[in-house]
XYZ file of C-alpha atoms in Angstrom:
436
model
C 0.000 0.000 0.000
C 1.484 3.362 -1.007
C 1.924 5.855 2.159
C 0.291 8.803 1.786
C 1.934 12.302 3.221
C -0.521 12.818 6.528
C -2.229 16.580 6.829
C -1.485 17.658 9.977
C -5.244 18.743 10.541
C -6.101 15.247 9.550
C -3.777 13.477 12.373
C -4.707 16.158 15.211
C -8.398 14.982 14.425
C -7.261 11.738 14.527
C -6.007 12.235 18.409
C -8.775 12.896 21.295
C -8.655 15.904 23.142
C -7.952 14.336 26.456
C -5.626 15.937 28.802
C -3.306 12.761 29.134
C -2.072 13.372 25.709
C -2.198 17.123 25.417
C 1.536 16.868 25.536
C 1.131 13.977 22.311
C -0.833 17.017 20.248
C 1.414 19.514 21.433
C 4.621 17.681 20.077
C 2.710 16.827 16.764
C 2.373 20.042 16.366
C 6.001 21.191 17.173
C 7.213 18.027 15.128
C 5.393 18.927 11.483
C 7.224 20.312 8.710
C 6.125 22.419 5.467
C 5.144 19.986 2.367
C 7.942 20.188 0.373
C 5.954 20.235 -3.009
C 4.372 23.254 -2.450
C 7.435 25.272 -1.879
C 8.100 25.130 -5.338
C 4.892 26.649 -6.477
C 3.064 29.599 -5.679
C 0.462 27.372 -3.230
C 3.936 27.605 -1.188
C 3.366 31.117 -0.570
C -0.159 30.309 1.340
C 0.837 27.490 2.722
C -0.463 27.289 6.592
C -0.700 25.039 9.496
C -3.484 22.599 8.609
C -1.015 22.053 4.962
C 1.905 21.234 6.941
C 2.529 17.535 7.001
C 2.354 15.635 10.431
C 5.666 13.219 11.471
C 4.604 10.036 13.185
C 7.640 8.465 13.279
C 9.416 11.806 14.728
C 6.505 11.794 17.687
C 7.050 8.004 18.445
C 10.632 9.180 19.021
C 9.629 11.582 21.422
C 7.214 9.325 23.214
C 9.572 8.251 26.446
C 10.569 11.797 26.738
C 7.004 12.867 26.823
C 5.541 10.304 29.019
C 8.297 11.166 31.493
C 7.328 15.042 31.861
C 3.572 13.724 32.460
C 5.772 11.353 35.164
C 7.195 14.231 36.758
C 3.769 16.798 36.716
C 2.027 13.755 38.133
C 4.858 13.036 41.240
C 4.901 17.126 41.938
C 1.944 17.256 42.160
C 1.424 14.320 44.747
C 4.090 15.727 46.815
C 2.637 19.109 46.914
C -0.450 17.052 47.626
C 1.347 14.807 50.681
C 2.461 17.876 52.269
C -0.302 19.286 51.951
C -2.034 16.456 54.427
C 0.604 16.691 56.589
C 0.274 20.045 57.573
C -3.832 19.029 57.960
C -2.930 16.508 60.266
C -0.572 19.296 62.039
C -3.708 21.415 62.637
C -1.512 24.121 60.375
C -4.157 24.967 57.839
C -2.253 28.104 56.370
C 0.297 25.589 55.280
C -1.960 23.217 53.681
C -3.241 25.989 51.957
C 0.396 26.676 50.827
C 1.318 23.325 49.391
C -2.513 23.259 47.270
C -1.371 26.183 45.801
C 2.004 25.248 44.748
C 0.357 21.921 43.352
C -1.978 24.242 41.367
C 0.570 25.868 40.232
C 2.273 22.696 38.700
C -0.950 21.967 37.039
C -1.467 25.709 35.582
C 2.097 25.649 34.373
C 0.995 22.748 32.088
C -2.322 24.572 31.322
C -4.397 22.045 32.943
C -6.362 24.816 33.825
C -9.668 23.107 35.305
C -7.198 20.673 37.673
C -5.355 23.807 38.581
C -9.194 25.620 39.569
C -9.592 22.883 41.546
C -6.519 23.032 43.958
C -6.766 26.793 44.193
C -10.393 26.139 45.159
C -9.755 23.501 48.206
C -7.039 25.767 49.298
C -9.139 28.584 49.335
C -11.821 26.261 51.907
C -8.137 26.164 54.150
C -6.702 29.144 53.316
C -10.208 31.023 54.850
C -9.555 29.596 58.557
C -6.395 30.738 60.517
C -5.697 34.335 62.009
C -3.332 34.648 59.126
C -4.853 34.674 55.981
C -2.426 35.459 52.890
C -2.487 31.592 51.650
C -6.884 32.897 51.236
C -5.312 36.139 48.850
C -3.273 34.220 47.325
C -5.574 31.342 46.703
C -7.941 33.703 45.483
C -5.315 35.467 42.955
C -4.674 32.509 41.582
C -8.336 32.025 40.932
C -8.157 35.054 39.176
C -5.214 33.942 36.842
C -7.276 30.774 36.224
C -10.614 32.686 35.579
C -9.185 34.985 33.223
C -6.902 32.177 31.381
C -10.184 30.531 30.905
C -11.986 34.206 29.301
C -14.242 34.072 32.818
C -14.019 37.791 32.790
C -16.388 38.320 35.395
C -15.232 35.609 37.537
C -11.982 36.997 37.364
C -12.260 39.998 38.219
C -14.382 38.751 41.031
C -11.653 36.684 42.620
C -9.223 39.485 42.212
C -11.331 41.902 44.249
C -11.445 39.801 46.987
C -8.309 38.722 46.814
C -6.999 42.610 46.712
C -9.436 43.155 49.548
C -7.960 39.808 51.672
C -4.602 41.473 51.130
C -5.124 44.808 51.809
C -6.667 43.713 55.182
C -3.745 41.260 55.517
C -1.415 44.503 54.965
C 0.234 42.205 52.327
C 1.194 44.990 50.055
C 2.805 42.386 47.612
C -0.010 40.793 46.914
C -2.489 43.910 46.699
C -0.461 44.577 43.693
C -0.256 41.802 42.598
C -4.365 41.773 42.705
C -4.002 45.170 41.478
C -2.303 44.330 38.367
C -4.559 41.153 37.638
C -7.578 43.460 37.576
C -5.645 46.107 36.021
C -5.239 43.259 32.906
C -9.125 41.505 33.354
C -10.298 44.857 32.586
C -7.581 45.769 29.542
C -8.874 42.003 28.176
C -12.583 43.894 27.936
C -11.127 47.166 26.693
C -12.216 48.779 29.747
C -9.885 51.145 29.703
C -11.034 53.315 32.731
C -11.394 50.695 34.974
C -8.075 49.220 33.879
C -6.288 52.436 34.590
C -7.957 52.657 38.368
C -6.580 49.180 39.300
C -3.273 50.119 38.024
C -2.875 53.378 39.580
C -3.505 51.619 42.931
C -0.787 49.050 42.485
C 1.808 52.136 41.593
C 0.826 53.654 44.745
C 1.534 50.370 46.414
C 5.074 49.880 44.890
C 7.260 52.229 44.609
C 9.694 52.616 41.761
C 12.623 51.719 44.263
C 13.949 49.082 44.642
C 13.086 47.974 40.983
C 10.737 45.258 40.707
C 8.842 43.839 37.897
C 5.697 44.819 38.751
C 6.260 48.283 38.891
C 7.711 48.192 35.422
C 4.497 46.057 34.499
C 1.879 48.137 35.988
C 3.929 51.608 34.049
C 3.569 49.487 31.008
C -0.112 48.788 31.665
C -1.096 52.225 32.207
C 1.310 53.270 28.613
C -1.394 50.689 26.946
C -4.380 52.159 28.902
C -3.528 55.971 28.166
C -2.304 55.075 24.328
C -5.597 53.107 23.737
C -7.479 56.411 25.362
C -5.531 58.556 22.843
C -3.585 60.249 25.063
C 0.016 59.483 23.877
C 2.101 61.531 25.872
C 0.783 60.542 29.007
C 1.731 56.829 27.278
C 5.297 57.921 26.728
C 5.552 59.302 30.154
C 4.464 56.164 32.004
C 6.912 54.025 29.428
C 9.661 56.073 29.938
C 9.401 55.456 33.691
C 9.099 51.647 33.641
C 11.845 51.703 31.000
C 14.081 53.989 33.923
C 13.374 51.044 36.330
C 14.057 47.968 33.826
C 17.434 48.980 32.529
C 17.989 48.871 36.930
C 19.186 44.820 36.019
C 15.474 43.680 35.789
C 16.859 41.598 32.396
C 15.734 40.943 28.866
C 12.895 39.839 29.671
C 11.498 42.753 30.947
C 13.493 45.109 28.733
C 11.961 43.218 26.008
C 8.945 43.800 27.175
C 9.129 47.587 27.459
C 10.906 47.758 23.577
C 7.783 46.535 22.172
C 5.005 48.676 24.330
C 7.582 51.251 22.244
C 7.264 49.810 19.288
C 3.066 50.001 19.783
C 3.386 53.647 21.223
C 5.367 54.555 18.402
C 3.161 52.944 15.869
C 0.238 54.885 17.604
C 2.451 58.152 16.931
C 2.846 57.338 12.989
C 6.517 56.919 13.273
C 6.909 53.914 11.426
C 10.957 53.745 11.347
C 11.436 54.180 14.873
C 8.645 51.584 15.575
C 10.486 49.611 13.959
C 14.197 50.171 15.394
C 11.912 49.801 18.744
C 10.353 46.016 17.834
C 14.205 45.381 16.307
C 15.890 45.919 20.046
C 13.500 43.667 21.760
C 14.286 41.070 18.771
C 17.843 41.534 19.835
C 17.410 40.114 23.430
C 16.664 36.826 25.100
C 13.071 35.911 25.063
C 10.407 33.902 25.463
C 9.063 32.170 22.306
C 5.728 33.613 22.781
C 7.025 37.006 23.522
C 9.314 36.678 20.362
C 6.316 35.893 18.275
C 4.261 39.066 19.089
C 7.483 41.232 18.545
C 7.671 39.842 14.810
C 4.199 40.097 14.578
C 4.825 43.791 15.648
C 7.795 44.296 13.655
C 5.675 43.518 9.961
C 3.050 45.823 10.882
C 5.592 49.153 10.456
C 7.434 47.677 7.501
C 4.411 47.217 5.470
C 3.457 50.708 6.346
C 7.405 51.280 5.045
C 6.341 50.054 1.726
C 7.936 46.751 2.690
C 5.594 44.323 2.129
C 7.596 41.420 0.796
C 10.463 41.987 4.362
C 7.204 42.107 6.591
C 5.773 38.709 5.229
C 9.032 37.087 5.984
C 9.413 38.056 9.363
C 5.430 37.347 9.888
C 6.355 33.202 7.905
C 9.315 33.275 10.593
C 6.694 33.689 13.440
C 4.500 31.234 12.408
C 7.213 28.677 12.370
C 8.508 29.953 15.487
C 4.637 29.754 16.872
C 4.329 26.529 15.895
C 7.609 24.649 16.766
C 7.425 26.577 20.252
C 3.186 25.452 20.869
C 2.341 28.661 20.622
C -0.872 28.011 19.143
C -3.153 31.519 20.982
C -0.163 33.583 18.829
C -1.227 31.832 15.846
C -4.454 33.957 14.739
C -2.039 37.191 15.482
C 0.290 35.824 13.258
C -2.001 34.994 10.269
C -3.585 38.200 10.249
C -0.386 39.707 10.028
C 0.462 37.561 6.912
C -2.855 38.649 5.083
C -2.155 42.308 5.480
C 1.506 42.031 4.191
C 0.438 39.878 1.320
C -2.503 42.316 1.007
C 0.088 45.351 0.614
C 2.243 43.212 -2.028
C -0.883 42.611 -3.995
C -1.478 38.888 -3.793
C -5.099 38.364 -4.810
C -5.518 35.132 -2.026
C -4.717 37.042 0.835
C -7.818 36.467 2.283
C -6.904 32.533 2.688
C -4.957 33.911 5.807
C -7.680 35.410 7.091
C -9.843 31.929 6.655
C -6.947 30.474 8.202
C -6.975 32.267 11.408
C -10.075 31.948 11.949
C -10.005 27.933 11.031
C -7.266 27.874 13.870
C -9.183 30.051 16.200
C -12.097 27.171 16.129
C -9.774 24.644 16.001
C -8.065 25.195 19.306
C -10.862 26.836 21.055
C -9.076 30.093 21.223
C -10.817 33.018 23.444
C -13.454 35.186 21.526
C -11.496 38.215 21.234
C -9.685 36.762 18.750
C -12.366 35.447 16.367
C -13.520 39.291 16.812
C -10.714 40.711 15.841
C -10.146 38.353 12.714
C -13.524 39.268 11.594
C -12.918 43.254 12.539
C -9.187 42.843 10.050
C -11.085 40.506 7.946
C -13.737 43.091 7.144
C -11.327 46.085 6.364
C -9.368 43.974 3.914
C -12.531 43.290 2.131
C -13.223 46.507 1.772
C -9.931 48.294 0.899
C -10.334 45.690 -2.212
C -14.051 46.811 -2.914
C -16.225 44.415 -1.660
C -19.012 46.004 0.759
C -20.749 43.718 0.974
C -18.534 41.126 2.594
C -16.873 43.296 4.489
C -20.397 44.980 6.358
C -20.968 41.599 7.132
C -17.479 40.706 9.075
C -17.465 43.972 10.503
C -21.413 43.716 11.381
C -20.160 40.188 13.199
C -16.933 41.582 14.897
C -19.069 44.588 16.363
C -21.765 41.737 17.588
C -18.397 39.579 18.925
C -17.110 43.200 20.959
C -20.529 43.746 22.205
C -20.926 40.119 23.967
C -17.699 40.928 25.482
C -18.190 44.397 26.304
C -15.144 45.571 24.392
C -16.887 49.307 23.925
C -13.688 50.707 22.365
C -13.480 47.998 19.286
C -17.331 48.357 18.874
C -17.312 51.926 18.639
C -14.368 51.692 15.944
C -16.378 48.955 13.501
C -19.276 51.040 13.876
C -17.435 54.007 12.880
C -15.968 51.796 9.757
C -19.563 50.898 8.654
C -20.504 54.620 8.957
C -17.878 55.732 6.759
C -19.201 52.673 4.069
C -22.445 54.221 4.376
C -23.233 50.603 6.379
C -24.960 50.710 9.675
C -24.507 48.379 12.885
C -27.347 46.121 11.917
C -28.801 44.856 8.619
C -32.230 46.021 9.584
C -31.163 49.778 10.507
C -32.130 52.685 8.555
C -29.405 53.744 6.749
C -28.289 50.488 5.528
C -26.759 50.632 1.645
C -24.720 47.305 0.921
C-alpha cells in the first residue's frame, strides 16, 4: 500500500482531546514540517498550518521523553499534595493551603487549567480559617489567573477583588499589587480602559519605583497601553519612559523586552513607522520567550508594510509562524495569520484572504478566546473593503461589532461602527441607513 503524506489537521483529528495526551498534540504540532511540493509553487506562498505535514515516526521518538514530563507533573503534584495532608494533620491549615497552591501551580504551568481551579479552590476552603490569611489572597489570585486564562471575565475579576481586599486587610502589600495588576489586565482584556487604569494606579501607589521590581515596570507598562488606547500618547510615553528607567535597573531581557515593544506600539500609535520599527528590532535583539518573540515579529511587519515593505514584513510574519508553531504557541497563531494577510494584502497577492480563513479555522480549532475570532472578523472586514467588496466586508465587521458587544469591548465596537458609517453601512442589517 502506497503511504500517503498525513495533513497535519487530519492526524490532530485523529487524536482525542484528552488531557493525558495534550503533551502527544502539542509535540505533533512542534514536530510537522512544510510539504515540500508546495514550496516550489506559488500554493507555497499560502501554505499554513493545517497544509503542513504531520511526522509520526518523529513523535514516536519523542514518546519516552514525553511520558516522562507527564511522570514528573504527576509526582509534583502528589508531593505538593502529601504535604499538603501533613500540615492538615498538624492542625496548620495556612500551610496546607500553601502546598494546594504550589500543586496548582504545577498543574497551571501545564495549562491544565480546570485541575489547577480545583486546587486553588480547596485551598481557598483552608486558606479562609487561621488568624493569618495570605495563603486565602493568594488562593484567590490565583483564581483570578485561572478565571481569566479561561476568558471568565467576570469571575476573574471577582476573585481578584477579593483577593486585593484579603490582602489589603492582611497589609500584604505584595499581593495587593499583585491583585491590582490582575484586575488592572481583566479589565484591559474587555477594553475597559477606565477601569483598567484605576486598578493600576492603585498598584503604583503600592510599589514604589525603588527598589526595581517587575511589577512596577508592568503596571507603568499597563497604564502606557491604557492611556495610548485612550488617545492620550504623551501621558503613554511618560508612564513608558518610567518603567523603561526602572528595567534597565538589572530587571533583564525579559522585561526590557517587554518595554521595547510597548515602544514599538506607542510609536506605531504616533505614525513613526521607522522608529517603531528600530523599537520592535531591540526587543528582537534580546533573550526571550518564544511567545514574547512571536508578538514582537508580529509587531515588527506591521511598520514595515506601512514602510512600503511588504515582501520583508511577510518574511518576518512566515518566521513567526514557524517559530509559533515549533514553540506550541498556538493563541499567537491567529495574530500571526492576520499579520500575513495584510503584508500579502500590501504586495498585492489576490488570495490574501486565505490567511484570514486560516486564522479563523485555527481560532475554532483550538478553542481560542473570543477576542480573537472578533478581531479576525474586525481585520477581515477592512481587507474586504480596501479591495471593494461592501458587501462582505459589512458583514465581518457587522459580526466583529456583535463579537465586541458580547464581550463588552466598547472601544473595538465603537471603531467597527465608525468603519460601517464611513461605508455608508450601519450596525445592523435592519437599521435605517443600511446601503450594501
Amino acid at each position: 500500500m502506497t503511504q500517503r503524506a498525513l495533513k497535519i489537521d487530519a492526524a490532530l483529528k485523529a487524536i482525542p482531546e484528552t488531557d493525558d495526551l495534550a503533551h502527544l498534540r502539542a509535540a505533533l504540532l512542534s514536530a510537522s514540517r512544510a510539504d515540500v511540493g508546495l514550496e516550489w509553487g506559488s500554493a507555497g506562498d499560502y501554505a499554513t498550518i493545517d497544509m503542513r505535514l504531520a511526522d509520526p515516526a518523529a513523535l514516536e521518538a519523542q514518546i519516552e521523553e514525553l511520558a516522562d514530563r507527564v511522570r514528573r507533573r504527576v509526582e509534583r503534584v502528589m508531593r505538593h499534595t502529601v504535604r499538603a495532608l501533613g500540615a492538615v494533620e498538624r492542625g496548620d491549615v495556612a500551610e496546607t493551603a500553601r502546598h494546594l497552591v504550589a500543586a496548582g501551580e504545577v498543574e497551571e504551568g501545564e495549562r491544565r487549567l480546570l485541575a489547577a481551579q480545583h486546587f486553588y479552590e480547596r485551598a481557598l476552603e483552608f486558606g479562609r480559617k487561621p488568624r493569618d490569611r495570605r495563603g486565602e489572597g493568594l488562593a484567590l489570585r490565583r483564581l483570578g489567573r485561572v478565571a481569566r486564562a479561561m476568558g471568565e471575565w467576570e469571575l476573574s475579576a471577582r476573585r481578584y477583588k477579593e483577593g486585593f481586599e484579603v490582602s489589603v486587610a492582611q497589609r500584604d502589600d505584595v499581593g495587593a499589587v499583585v491583585a491590582c495588576q490582575g484586575l488592572g489586565n481583566v479589565h484591559v482584556d474587555q477594553s475597559r480602559w477606565s477601569e483598567a487604569r484605576a486598578w493600576y494606579l492603585r498598584g503604583v501607589e503600592r510599589c514604589p519605583a525603588r527598589p526595581p521590581t517587575v511589577e512596577y515596570v508592568h503596571l507603568c507598562v499597563g497604564l502606557s497601553v491604557v492611556e495610548r488606547r485612550l488617545g492620550d500618547l504623551d501621558a503613554a510615553a511618560e508612564w513608558l519612559a518610567r518603567g523603561e528607567e526602572t528595567a534597565e535597573a538589572g530587571l533583564g531581557d525579559a522585561v526590557m523586552g517587554f518595554v521595547d515593544h510597548a515602544w514599538g506600539r506607542l510609536h506605531l500609535a504616533r505614525g513613526e513607522a521607522a522608529e517603531a520599527e528600530s523599537a520592535f528590532r531591540r526587543a528582537l535583539a534580546r533573550e526571550l520567550d518564544p511567545v514574547v518573540r512571536v508578538a514582537v515579529m508580529v509587531g515588527l511587519s506591521e511598520p514595515l508594510v506601512r514602510q512600503g515593505l511588504a515582501g520583508e514584513a511577510f518574511t518576518i510574519a512566515r518566521d513567526a509562524e514557524a517559530l509559533a508553531i515549533h514553540s506550541g504557541a498556538v493563541l499567537k497563531l491567529p495574530d500571526v495569520y492576520r499579520a500575513l494577510g495584510a503584508a500579502a494584502a500590501a504586495r498585492g497577492d489576490t488570495e490574501a484572504f486565505l490567511f484570514y480563513e486560516q486564522a479563523l479555522e485555527v481560532c475554532r480549532d483550538h478553542g481560542l478566546p473570543a477576542f480573537e475570532v472578533a478581531a479576525t472578523q474586525h481585520h477581515y472586514g477592512r481587507f474586504e473593503a480596501r479591495r471593494g467588496d461592501f458587501e462582505a466586508a459589512a458583514a465581518r465587521l457587522r459580526e466583529a461589532h456583535r463579537s465586541y458587544a458580547e464581550m463588552g469591548a466598547g472601544m473595538e465596537m465603537d471603531e467597527v461602527a465608525e468603519e460601517l458609517g464611513r461605508m455608508g453601512a450601519a450596525v445592523h442589517d435592519n437599521e435605517p441607513g443600511h446601503t450594501v
